Coordinates of C-alpha atoms and ligand atoms in Angstrom, one line a residue:
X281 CA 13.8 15.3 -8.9
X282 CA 10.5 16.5 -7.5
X283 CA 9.8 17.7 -10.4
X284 CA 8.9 14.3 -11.5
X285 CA 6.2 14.6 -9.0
X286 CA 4.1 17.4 -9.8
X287 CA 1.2 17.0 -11.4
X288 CA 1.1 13.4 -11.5
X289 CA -1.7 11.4 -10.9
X290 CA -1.5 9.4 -7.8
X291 CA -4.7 6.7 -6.5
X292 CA -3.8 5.3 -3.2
X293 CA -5.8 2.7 -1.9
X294 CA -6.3 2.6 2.1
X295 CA -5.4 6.1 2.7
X296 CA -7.6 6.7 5.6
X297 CA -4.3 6.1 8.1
X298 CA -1.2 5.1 8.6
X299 CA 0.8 4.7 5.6
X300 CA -1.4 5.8 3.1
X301 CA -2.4 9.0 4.9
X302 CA 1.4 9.9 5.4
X303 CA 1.9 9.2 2.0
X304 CA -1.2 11.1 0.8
X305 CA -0.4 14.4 2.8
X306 CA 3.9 13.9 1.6
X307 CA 3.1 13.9 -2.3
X308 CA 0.3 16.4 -2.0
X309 CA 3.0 18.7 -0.8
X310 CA 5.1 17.6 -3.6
X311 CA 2.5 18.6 -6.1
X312 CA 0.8 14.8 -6.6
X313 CA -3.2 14.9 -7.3
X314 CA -4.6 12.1 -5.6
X315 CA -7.3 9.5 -5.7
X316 CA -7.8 8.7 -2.3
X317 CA -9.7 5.1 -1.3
X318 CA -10.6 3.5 1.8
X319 CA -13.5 2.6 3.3
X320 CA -14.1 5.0 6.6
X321 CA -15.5 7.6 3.5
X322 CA -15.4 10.5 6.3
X323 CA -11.6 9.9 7.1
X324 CA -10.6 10.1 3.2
X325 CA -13.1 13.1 2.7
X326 CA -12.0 14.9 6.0
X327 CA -8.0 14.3 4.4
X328 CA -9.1 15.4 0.9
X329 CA -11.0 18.8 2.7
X330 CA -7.5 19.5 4.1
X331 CA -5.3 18.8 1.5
X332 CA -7.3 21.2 -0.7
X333 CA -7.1 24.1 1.8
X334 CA -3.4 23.4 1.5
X335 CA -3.5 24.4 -1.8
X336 CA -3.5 20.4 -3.2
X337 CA -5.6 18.5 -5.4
X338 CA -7.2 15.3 -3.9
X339 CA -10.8 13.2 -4.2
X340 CA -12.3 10.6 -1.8
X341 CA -14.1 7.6 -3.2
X342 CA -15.1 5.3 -1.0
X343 CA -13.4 1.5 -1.9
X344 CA -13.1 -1.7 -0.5
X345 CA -10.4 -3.2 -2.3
X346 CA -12.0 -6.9 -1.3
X347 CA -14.7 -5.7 -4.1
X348 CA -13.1 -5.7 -7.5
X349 CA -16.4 -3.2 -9.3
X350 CA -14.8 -0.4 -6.4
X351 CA -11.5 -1.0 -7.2
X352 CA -12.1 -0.6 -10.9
X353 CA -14.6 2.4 -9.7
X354 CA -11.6 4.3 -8.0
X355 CA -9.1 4.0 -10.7
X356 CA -11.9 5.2 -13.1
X357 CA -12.5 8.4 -11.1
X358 CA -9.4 9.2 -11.3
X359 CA -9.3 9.0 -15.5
X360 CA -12.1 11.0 -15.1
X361 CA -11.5 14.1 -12.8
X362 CA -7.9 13.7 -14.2
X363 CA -7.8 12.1 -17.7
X364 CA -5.1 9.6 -16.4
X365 CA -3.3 7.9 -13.8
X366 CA 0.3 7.8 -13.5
X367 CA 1.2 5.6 -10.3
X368 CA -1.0 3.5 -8.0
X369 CA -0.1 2.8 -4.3
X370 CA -1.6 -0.5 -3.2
X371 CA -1.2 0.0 0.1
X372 CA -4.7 -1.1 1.8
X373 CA -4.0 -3.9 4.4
X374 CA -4.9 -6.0 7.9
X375 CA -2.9 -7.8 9.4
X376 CA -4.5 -9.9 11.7
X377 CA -2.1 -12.7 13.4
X378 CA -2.5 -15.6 15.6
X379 CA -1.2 -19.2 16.0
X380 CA -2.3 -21.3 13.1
X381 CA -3.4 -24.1 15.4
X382 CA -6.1 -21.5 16.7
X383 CA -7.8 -21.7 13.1
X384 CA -9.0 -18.5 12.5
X385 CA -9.9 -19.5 9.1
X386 CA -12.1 -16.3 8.1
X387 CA -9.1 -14.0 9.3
X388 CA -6.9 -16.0 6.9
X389 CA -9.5 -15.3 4.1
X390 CA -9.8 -12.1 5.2
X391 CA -6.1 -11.4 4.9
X392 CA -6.1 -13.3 1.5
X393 CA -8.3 -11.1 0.1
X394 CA -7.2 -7.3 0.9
X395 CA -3.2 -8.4 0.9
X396 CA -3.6 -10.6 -2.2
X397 CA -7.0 -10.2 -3.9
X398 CA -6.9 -6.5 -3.2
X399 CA -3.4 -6.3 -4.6
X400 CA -3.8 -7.9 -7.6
X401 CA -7.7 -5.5 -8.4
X402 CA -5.7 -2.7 -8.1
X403 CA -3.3 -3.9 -10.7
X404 CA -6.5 -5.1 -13.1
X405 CA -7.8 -2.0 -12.8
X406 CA -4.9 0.4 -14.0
X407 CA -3.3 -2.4 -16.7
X408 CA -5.0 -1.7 -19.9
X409 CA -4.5 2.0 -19.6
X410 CA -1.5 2.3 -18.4
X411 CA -0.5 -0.2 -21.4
X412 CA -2.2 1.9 -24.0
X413 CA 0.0 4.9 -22.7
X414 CA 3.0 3.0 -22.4
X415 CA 3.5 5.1 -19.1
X416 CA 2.8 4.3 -15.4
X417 CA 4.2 2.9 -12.3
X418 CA 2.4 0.3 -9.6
X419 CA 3.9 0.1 -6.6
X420 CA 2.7 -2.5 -4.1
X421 CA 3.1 -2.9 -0.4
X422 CA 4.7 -5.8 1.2
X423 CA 6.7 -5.9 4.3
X424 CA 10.2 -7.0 6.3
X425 CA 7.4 -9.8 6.5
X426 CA 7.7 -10.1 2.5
X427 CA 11.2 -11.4 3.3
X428 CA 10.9 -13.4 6.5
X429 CA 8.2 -15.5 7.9
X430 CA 7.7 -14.7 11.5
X431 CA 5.1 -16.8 13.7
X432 CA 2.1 -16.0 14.5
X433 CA 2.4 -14.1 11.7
X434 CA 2.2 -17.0 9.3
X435 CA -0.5 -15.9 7.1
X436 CA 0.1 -12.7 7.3
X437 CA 3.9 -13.6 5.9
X438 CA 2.2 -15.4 3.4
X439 CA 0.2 -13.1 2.1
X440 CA 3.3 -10.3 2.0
X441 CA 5.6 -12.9 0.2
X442 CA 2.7 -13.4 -2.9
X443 CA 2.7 -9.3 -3.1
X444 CA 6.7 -10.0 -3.6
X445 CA 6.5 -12.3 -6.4
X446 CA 3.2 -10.9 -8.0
X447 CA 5.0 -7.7 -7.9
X448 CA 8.6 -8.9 -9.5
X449 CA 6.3 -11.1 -12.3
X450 CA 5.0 -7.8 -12.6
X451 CA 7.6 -5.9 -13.3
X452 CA 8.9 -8.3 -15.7
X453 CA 5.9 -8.3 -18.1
X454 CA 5.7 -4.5 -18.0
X455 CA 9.0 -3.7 -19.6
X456 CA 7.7 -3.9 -23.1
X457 CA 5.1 -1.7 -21.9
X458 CA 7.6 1.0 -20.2
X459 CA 5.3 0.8 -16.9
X460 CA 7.6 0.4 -13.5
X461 CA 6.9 -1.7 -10.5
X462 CA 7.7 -1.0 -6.8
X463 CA 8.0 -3.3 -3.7
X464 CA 7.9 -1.3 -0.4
X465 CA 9.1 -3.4 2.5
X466 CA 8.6 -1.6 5.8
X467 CA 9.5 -2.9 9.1
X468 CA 7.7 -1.7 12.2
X469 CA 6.2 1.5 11.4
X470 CA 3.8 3.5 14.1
X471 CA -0.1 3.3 12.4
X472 CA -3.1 1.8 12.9
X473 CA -2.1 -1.8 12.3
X474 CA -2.1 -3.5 15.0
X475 CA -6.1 -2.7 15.7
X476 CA -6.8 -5.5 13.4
X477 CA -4.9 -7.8 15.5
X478 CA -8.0 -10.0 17.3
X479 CA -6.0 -12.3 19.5
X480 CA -5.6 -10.4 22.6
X481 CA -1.8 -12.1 23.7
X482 CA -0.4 -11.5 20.0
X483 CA -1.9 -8.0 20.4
X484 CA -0.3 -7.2 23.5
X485 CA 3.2 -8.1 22.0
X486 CA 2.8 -6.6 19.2
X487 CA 1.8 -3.8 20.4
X488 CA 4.5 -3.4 23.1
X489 CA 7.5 -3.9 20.2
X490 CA 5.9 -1.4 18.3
X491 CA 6.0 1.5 21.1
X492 CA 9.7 0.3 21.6
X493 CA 10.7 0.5 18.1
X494 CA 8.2 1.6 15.5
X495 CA 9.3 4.9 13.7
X496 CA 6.7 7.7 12.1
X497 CA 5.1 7.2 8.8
X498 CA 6.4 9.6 7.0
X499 CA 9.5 7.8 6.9
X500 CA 7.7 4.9 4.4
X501 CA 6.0 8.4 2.2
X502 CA 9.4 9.4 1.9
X503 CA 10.2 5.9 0.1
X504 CA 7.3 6.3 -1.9
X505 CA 8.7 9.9 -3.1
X506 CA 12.2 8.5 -3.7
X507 CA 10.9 5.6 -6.2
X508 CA 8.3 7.9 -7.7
X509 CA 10.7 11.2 -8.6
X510 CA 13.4 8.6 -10.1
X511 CA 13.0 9.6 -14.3
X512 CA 11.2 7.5 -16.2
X513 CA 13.8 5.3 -17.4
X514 CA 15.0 4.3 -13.6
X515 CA 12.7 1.8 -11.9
X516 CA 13.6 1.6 -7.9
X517 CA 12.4 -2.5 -7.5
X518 CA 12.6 -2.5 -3.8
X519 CA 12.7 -0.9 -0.8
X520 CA 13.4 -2.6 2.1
X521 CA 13.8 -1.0 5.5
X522 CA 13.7 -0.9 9.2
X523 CA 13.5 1.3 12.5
X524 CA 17.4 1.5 13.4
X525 CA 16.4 -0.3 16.4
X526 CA 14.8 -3.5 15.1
X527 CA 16.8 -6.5 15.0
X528 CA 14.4 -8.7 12.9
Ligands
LIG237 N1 2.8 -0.3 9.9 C1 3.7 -1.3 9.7 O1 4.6 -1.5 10.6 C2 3.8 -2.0 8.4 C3 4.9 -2.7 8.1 C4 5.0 -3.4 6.9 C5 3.9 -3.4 6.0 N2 2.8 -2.6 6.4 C6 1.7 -2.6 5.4 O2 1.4 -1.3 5.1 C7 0.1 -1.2 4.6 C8 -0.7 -0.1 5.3 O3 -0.9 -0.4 6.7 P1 -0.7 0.6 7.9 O4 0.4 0.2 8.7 O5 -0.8 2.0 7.4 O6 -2.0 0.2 8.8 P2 -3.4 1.1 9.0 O7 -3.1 2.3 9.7 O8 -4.2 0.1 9.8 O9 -3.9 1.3 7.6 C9 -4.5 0.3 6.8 C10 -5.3 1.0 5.7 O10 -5.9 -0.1 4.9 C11 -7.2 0.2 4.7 N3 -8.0 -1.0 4.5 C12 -8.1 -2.1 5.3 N4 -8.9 -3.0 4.7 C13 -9.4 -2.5 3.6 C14 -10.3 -2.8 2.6 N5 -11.0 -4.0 2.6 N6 -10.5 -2.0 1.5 C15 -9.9 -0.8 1.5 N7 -9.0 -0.4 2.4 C16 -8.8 -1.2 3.4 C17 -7.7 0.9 5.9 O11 -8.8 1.8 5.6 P3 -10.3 1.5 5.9 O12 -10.3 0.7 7.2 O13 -10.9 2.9 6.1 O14 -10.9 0.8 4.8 C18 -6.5 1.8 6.2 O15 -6.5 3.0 5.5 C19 -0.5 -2.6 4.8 O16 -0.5 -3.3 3.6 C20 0.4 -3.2 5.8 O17 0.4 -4.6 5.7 C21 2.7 -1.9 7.5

């Protein structure tokens, strides 16, 4: 199965921690060259440095994926170093909650814009060439949050049940075009996440579930693995899944 691995092309957008990092390092070992975006350059370039020593193939480009010329950018660099790209990881994301009655409208828009916006860039910018090979995979990120909505979260829900259905309309369009379309659904895993969390009594809680139940991120690269080694014919749809420990 991990043959189905090596030497693919693999652009991950916020790769500069958490998720996308573990992800990053787990198919670099695998034999994955990667296209590694974020916007803290010096992370991605510091990752890309070590990956190489390793023995892997990876390039930073600095992208915000709010900024649709980037996104388009990042992709590119990859056709470029690489002559193609065979899966994308949408993975950038904030997650920002509070009680809607506290109106923090720009966090909503800010939200909108890397879950959704960001998202849906990604997918503009590999379509037309993963069509004209009739060969690629886009997996997105959405969350236990995808499936639920969970105040304060509301927005933040929101934004992780459009990456659901985007990514299921998705996948059905793309079957004449042999291209395949993941959903990961994490529940609490241990990142950076919860930095982007401004309101400091959410922040506290969420913080304190997270140190009772989150698990390491490698357990959400190895997901990313599993739907990315299936063969070509096999699409994984979804993964859902949870720390042991987390009831909802
Ligand atoms: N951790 C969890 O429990 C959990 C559960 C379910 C779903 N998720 C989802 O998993 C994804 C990754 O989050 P994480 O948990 O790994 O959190 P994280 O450690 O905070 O990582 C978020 C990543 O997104 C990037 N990012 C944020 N805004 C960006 C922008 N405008 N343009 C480009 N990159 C941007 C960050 O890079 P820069 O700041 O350098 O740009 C960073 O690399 C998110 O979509 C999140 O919603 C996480």
């Amino acid at each position: 199965m991990g043959q189905n691995i090596k030497g693919k092309v693999v652009v991950i957008t916020g790769a500069s921690s958490g998720l996308g990092e573990a992800t990053a390092r787990h198919l670099s070992t695998l034999g994955a060259r990667l296209i590694l975006g974020a916007r803290r350059l010096e992370r991605i370039e510091a990752l890309a440095s070590e990956l190489h020593a390793a023995g892997g193939s990876a390039l930073a480009v600095k992208t915000d994926v709010t900024n649709r010329t980037e996104v388009e950018a990042l992709v590119q660099a990859a056709i470029d170093a690489y002559g193609q790209v065979d899966v994308i990881l949408n993975n950038a994301g904030i997650m920002p909650q509070a009680p809607l009655e506290k109106r923090q409208v720009d966090e909503w828009d800010r939200q909108i814009d890397v879950n959704i916006k960001g998202v849906l860039y990604g997918i503009a910018a590999v379509l037309p060439h993963m069509q004209a090979r009739k060969s690629g995979h886009i997996i997105n990120v959405s969350s236990v949050a995808g499936h639920k909505v969970l105040p304060p979260g509301t927005v933040y829900c929101a934004t992780k049940h459009a990456v659901r259905a985007l990514s299921e309309g998705l996948r059905m369009e793309m079957t004449p075009y042999n291209i395949r379309s993941t959903i990961v659904s994490p529940g609490a895993v241990a990142t950076e996440l919860n930095n982007s969390i401004s309101d400091p009594e959410v922040a506290e809680g969420m913080k304190a579930f997270y140190q009772q139940v989150a698990i390491p991120a490698d357990s959400f690269a190895r997901a990313v693995a599993f739907a990315i080694e299936q063969p070509a014919d096999v699409d994984i749809n979804e993964i859902l899944f949870r720390p042991t420990a987390q009831e909802v």
